[in-house]
């Protein structure tokens, strides 16, 4: 049985998708938030998962916060730490401590659009495809070996909310998939890349949902 700790900062819909996936061989040991008002905490508690808050505002600097967070995580002796909408930048020491067992989901097709406001920036840039990436975390912001990506179209008339919703639906598919692969010991980090053992074509490391065939589109 692999033990997983999930870190959230807010809504926690990705955490919810992972919990609902009920991955065989995985136990969600705890959900930890850096914000006391994170609404995802209620879902976790209602599902019998231990919850705690390590409020970043209570610490003088990032090192002190990172140390307290690591202590809260390590109490559960996790095999995997999952960042699910965790909106604090973590220091190098913290990231190295969990090297190879710290995953994040980012709402863009990395390496495009690291950082914040990815959907707004994608719309502004006029990209035709956008998406989400699950990756292992390295000290550089929103970088690290990629496990799986999902691609969505950017459609005429999209606003930030519409595009975010389309991407989020795919996040909820790929994050449980990435965690499942980890739990099944199928992921190997080779330099900057991740190899997925026995990756079936149907569950490839990237995925394009069926496009809505809109009249007049194409070519
Ligand atoms: C998700 O879209 C996730 O990709 C993004 O925050 C949202 C959290 O939603 N994460 C980042 O931007 C991290 N850089 P959720 O709380 O409902 O899972």
mmCIF file of N, CA, C and O in Angstrom, residues 174-211:
data_model
loop_
_atom_site.group_PDB
_atom_site.id
_atom_site.type_symbol
_atom_site.label_atom_id
_atom_site.label_comp_id
_atom_site.label_asym_id
_atom_site.label_seq_id
_atom_site.Cartn_x
_atom_site.Cartn_y
_atom_site.Cartn_z
ATOM 1 N N UNK A 174 -6.236 13.373 -16.025
ATOM 2 C CA UNK A 174 -4.822 12.995 -16.098
ATOM 3 C C UNK A 174 -4.144 12.902 -14.741
ATOM 4 O O UNK A 174 -3.190 12.131 -14.586
ATOM 5 N N UNK A 175 -4.621 13.665 -13.739
ATOM 6 C CA UNK A 175 -3.902 13.596 -12.456
ATOM 7 C C UNK A 175 -4.099 12.224 -11.783
ATOM 8 O O UNK A 175 -3.109 11.589 -11.378
ATOM 9 N N UNK A 176 -5.348 11.725 -11.718
ATOM 10 C CA UNK A 176 -5.492 10.360 -11.168
ATOM 11 C C UNK A 176 -4.695 9.333 -11.977
ATOM 12 O O UNK A 176 -4.146 8.391 -11.405
ATOM 13 N N UNK A 177 -4.616 9.520 -13.283
ATOM 14 C CA UNK A 177 -3.850 8.587 -14.122
ATOM 15 C C UNK A 177 -2.370 8.605 -13.738
ATOM 16 O O UNK A 177 -1.728 7.561 -13.597
ATOM 17 N N UNK A 178 -1.820 9.804 -13.567
ATOM 18 C CA UNK A 178 -0.404 9.928 -13.204
ATOM 19 C C UNK A 178 -0.142 9.289 -11.840
ATOM 20 O O UNK A 178 0.855 8.583 -11.644
ATOM 21 N N UNK A 179 -1.044 9.528 -10.895
ATOM 22 C CA UNK A 179 -0.876 8.957 -9.545
ATOM 23 C C UNK A 179 -0.976 7.434 -9.616
ATOM 24 O O UNK A 179 -0.206 6.713 -8.978
ATOM 25 N N UNK A 180 -1.905 6.949 -10.420
ATOM 26 C CA UNK A 180 -2.060 5.496 -10.583
ATOM 27 C C UNK A 180 -0.757 4.883 -11.113
ATOM 28 O O UNK A 180 -0.283 3.858 -10.614
ATOM 29 N N UNK A 181 -0.168 5.514 -12.124
ATOM 30 C CA UNK A 181 1.089 5.009 -12.673
ATOM 31 C C UNK A 181 2.179 4.981 -11.600
ATOM 32 O O UNK A 181 2.957 4.035 -11.505
ATOM 33 N N UNK A 182 2.232 6.039 -10.795
ATOM 34 C CA UNK A 182 3.242 6.087 -9.729
ATOM 35 C C UNK A 182 3.021 4.925 -8.763
ATOM 36 O O UNK A 182 3.972 4.216 -8.396
ATOM 37 N N UNK A 183 1.770 4.741 -8.362
ATOM 38 C CA UNK A 183 1.444 3.703 -7.381
ATOM 39 C C UNK A 183 1.766 2.323 -7.937
ATOM 40 O O UNK A 183 2.181 1.422 -7.207
ATOM 41 N N UNK A 184 1.614 2.158 -9.227
ATOM 42 C CA UNK A 184 1.914 0.882 -9.882
ATOM 43 C C UNK A 184 3.407 0.731 -10.187
ATOM 44 O O UNK A 184 3.790 -0.222 -10.880
ATOM 45 N N UNK A 185 4.214 1.674 -9.718
ATOM 46 C CA UNK A 185 5.674 1.632 -9.931
ATOM 47 C C UNK A 185 6.042 1.622 -11.413
ATOM 48 O O UNK A 185 7.000 0.962 -11.815
ATOM 49 N N UNK A 186 5.276 2.340 -12.201
ATOM 50 C CA UNK A 186 5.514 2.295 -13.650
ATOM 51 C C UNK A 186 6.298 3.496 -14.163
ATOM 52 O O UNK A 186 6.589 3.583 -15.355
ATOM 53 N N UNK A 187 6.612 4.446 -13.273
ATOM 54 C CA UNK A 187 7.288 5.669 -13.723
ATOM 55 C C UNK A 187 8.773 5.624 -13.388
ATOM 56 O O UNK A 187 9.154 5.317 -12.260
ATOM 57 N N UNK A 188 9.594 5.946 -14.390
ATOM 58 C CA UNK A 188 11.032 6.074 -14.167
ATOM 59 C C UNK A 188 11.457 7.438 -14.686
ATOM 60 O O UNK A 188 11.137 7.794 -15.823
ATOM 61 N N UNK A 189 12.160 8.171 -13.840
ATOM 62 C CA UNK A 189 12.684 9.466 -14.284
ATOM 63 C C UNK A 189 14.045 9.217 -14.906
ATOM 64 O O UNK A 189 14.935 8.651 -14.271
ATOM 65 N N UNK A 190 14.169 9.597 -16.172
ATOM 66 C CA UNK A 190 15.438 9.429 -16.886
ATOM 67 C C UNK A 190 15.863 10.806 -17.370
ATOM 68 O O UNK A 190 15.368 11.297 -18.382
ATOM 69 N N UNK A 191 16.739 11.439 -16.605
ATOM 70 C CA UNK A 191 17.143 12.801 -16.950
ATOM 71 C C UNK A 191 15.950 13.732 -16.845
ATOM 72 O O UNK A 191 15.292 13.796 -15.812
ATOM 73 N N UNK A 192 15.658 14.399 -17.963
ATOM 74 C CA UNK A 192 14.541 15.351 -17.935
ATOM 75 C C UNK A 192 13.216 14.709 -18.349
ATOM 76 O O UNK A 192 12.201 15.395 -18.483
ATOM 77 N N UNK A 193 13.258 13.400 -18.591
ATOM 78 C CA UNK A 193 12.044 12.752 -19.093
ATOM 79 C C UNK A 193 11.553 11.676 -18.137
ATOM 80 O O UNK A 193 12.303 11.165 -17.315
ATOM 81 N N UNK A 194 10.261 11.359 -18.314
ATOM 82 C CA UNK A 194 9.674 10.267 -17.541
ATOM 83 C C UNK A 194 9.319 9.136 -18.499
ATOM 84 O O UNK A 194 8.706 9.375 -19.540
ATOM 85 N N UNK A 195 9.738 7.940 -18.150
ATOM 86 C CA UNK A 195 9.305 6.771 -18.932
ATOM 87 C C UNK A 195 8.166 6.101 -18.183
ATOM 88 O O UNK A 195 8.216 5.959 -16.959
ATOM 89 N N UNK A 196 7.154 5.681 -18.950
ATOM 90 C CA UNK A 196 6.016 4.969 -18.373
ATOM 91 C C UNK A 196 6.086 3.533 -18.854
ATOM 92 O O UNK A 196 5.980 3.276 -20.049
ATOM 93 N N UNK A 197 6.318 2.627 -17.926
ATOM 94 C CA UNK A 197 6.428 1.213 -18.299
ATOM 95 C C UNK A 197 5.082 0.675 -18.793
ATOM 96 O O UNK A 197 4.034 0.995 -18.228
ATOM 97 N N UNK A 198 5.140 -0.121 -19.844
ATOM 98 C CA UNK A 198 3.946 -0.761 -20.414
ATOM 99 C C UNK A 198 2.846 0.238 -20.710
ATOM 100 O O UNK A 198 1.665 -0.008 -20.425
ATOM 101 N N UNK A 199 3.254 1.357 -21.267
ATOM 102 C CA UNK A 199 2.258 2.383 -21.545
ATOM 103 C C UNK A 199 1.446 1.955 -22.758
ATOM 104 O O UNK A 199 1.965 1.869 -23.862
ATOM 105 N N UNK A 200 0.165 1.676 -22.553
ATOM 106 C CA UNK A 200 -0.688 1.273 -23.674
ATOM 107 C C UNK A 200 -0.959 2.492 -24.546
ATOM 108 O O UNK A 200 -1.035 3.619 -24.057
ATOM 109 N N UNK A 201 -1.121 2.253 -25.846
ATOM 110 C CA UNK A 201 -1.402 3.362 -26.758
ATOM 111 C C UNK A 201 -2.650 4.114 -26.313
ATOM 112 O O UNK A 201 -2.744 5.325 -26.425
ATOM 113 N N UNK A 202 -3.599 3.376 -25.744
ATOM 114 C CA UNK A 202 -4.853 4.009 -25.331
ATOM 115 C C UNK A 202 -4.683 4.889 -24.098
ATOM 116 O O UNK A 202 -5.554 5.673 -23.772
ATOM 117 N N UNK A 203 -3.576 4.730 -23.391
ATOM 118 C CA UNK A 203 -3.375 5.547 -22.193
ATOM 119 C C UNK A 203 -2.052 6.287 -22.309
ATOM 120 O O UNK A 203 -1.298 6.395 -21.364
ATOM 121 N N UNK A 204 -1.772 6.769 -23.506
ATOM 122 C CA UNK A 204 -0.485 7.400 -23.770
ATOM 123 C C UNK A 204 -0.272 8.610 -22.861
ATOM 124 O O UNK A 204 -1.203 9.134 -22.278
ATOM 125 N N UNK A 205 0.967 9.024 -22.778
ATOM 126 C CA UNK A 205 1.339 10.131 -21.908
ATOM 127 C C UNK A 205 0.842 11.477 -22.392
ATOM 128 O O UNK A 205 1.180 12.511 -21.850
ATOM 129 N N UNK A 206 0.045 11.467 -23.412
ATOM 130 C CA UNK A 206 -0.655 12.698 -23.778
ATOM 131 C C UNK A 206 -2.023 12.282 -24.290
ATOM 132 O O UNK A 206 -2.228 11.153 -24.711
ATOM 133 N N UNK A 207 -2.959 13.149 -24.233
ATOM 134 C CA UNK A 207 -4.318 12.768 -24.556
ATOM 135 C C UNK A 207 -5.057 13.954 -25.155
ATOM 136 O O UNK A 207 -4.918 15.079 -24.694
ATOM 137 N N UNK A 208 -5.785 13.681 -26.238
ATOM 138 C CA UNK A 208 -6.590 14.716 -26.893
ATOM 139 C C UNK A 208 -8.040 14.276 -26.813
ATOM 140 O O UNK A 208 -8.398 13.250 -27.374
ATOM 141 N N UNK A 209 -8.869 15.029 -26.118
ATOM 142 C CA UNK A 209 -10.275 14.641 -26.065
ATOM 143 C C UNK A 209 -10.926 14.852 -27.422
ATOM 144 O O UNK A 209 -10.427 15.627 -28.230
ATOM 145 N N UNK A 210 -12.026 14.168 -27.670
ATOM 146 C CA UNK A 210 -12.741 14.348 -28.932
ATOM 147 C C UNK A 210 -13.135 15.814 -29.087
ATOM 148 O O UNK A 210 -13.655 16.417 -28.151
ATOM 149 N N UNK A 211 -12.839 16.360 -30.236
ATOM 150 C CA UNK A 211 -13.186 17.759 -30.457
ATOM 151 C C UNK A 211 -14.660 17.866 -30.814
ATOM 152 O O UNK A 211 -15.206 17.018 -31.491
#
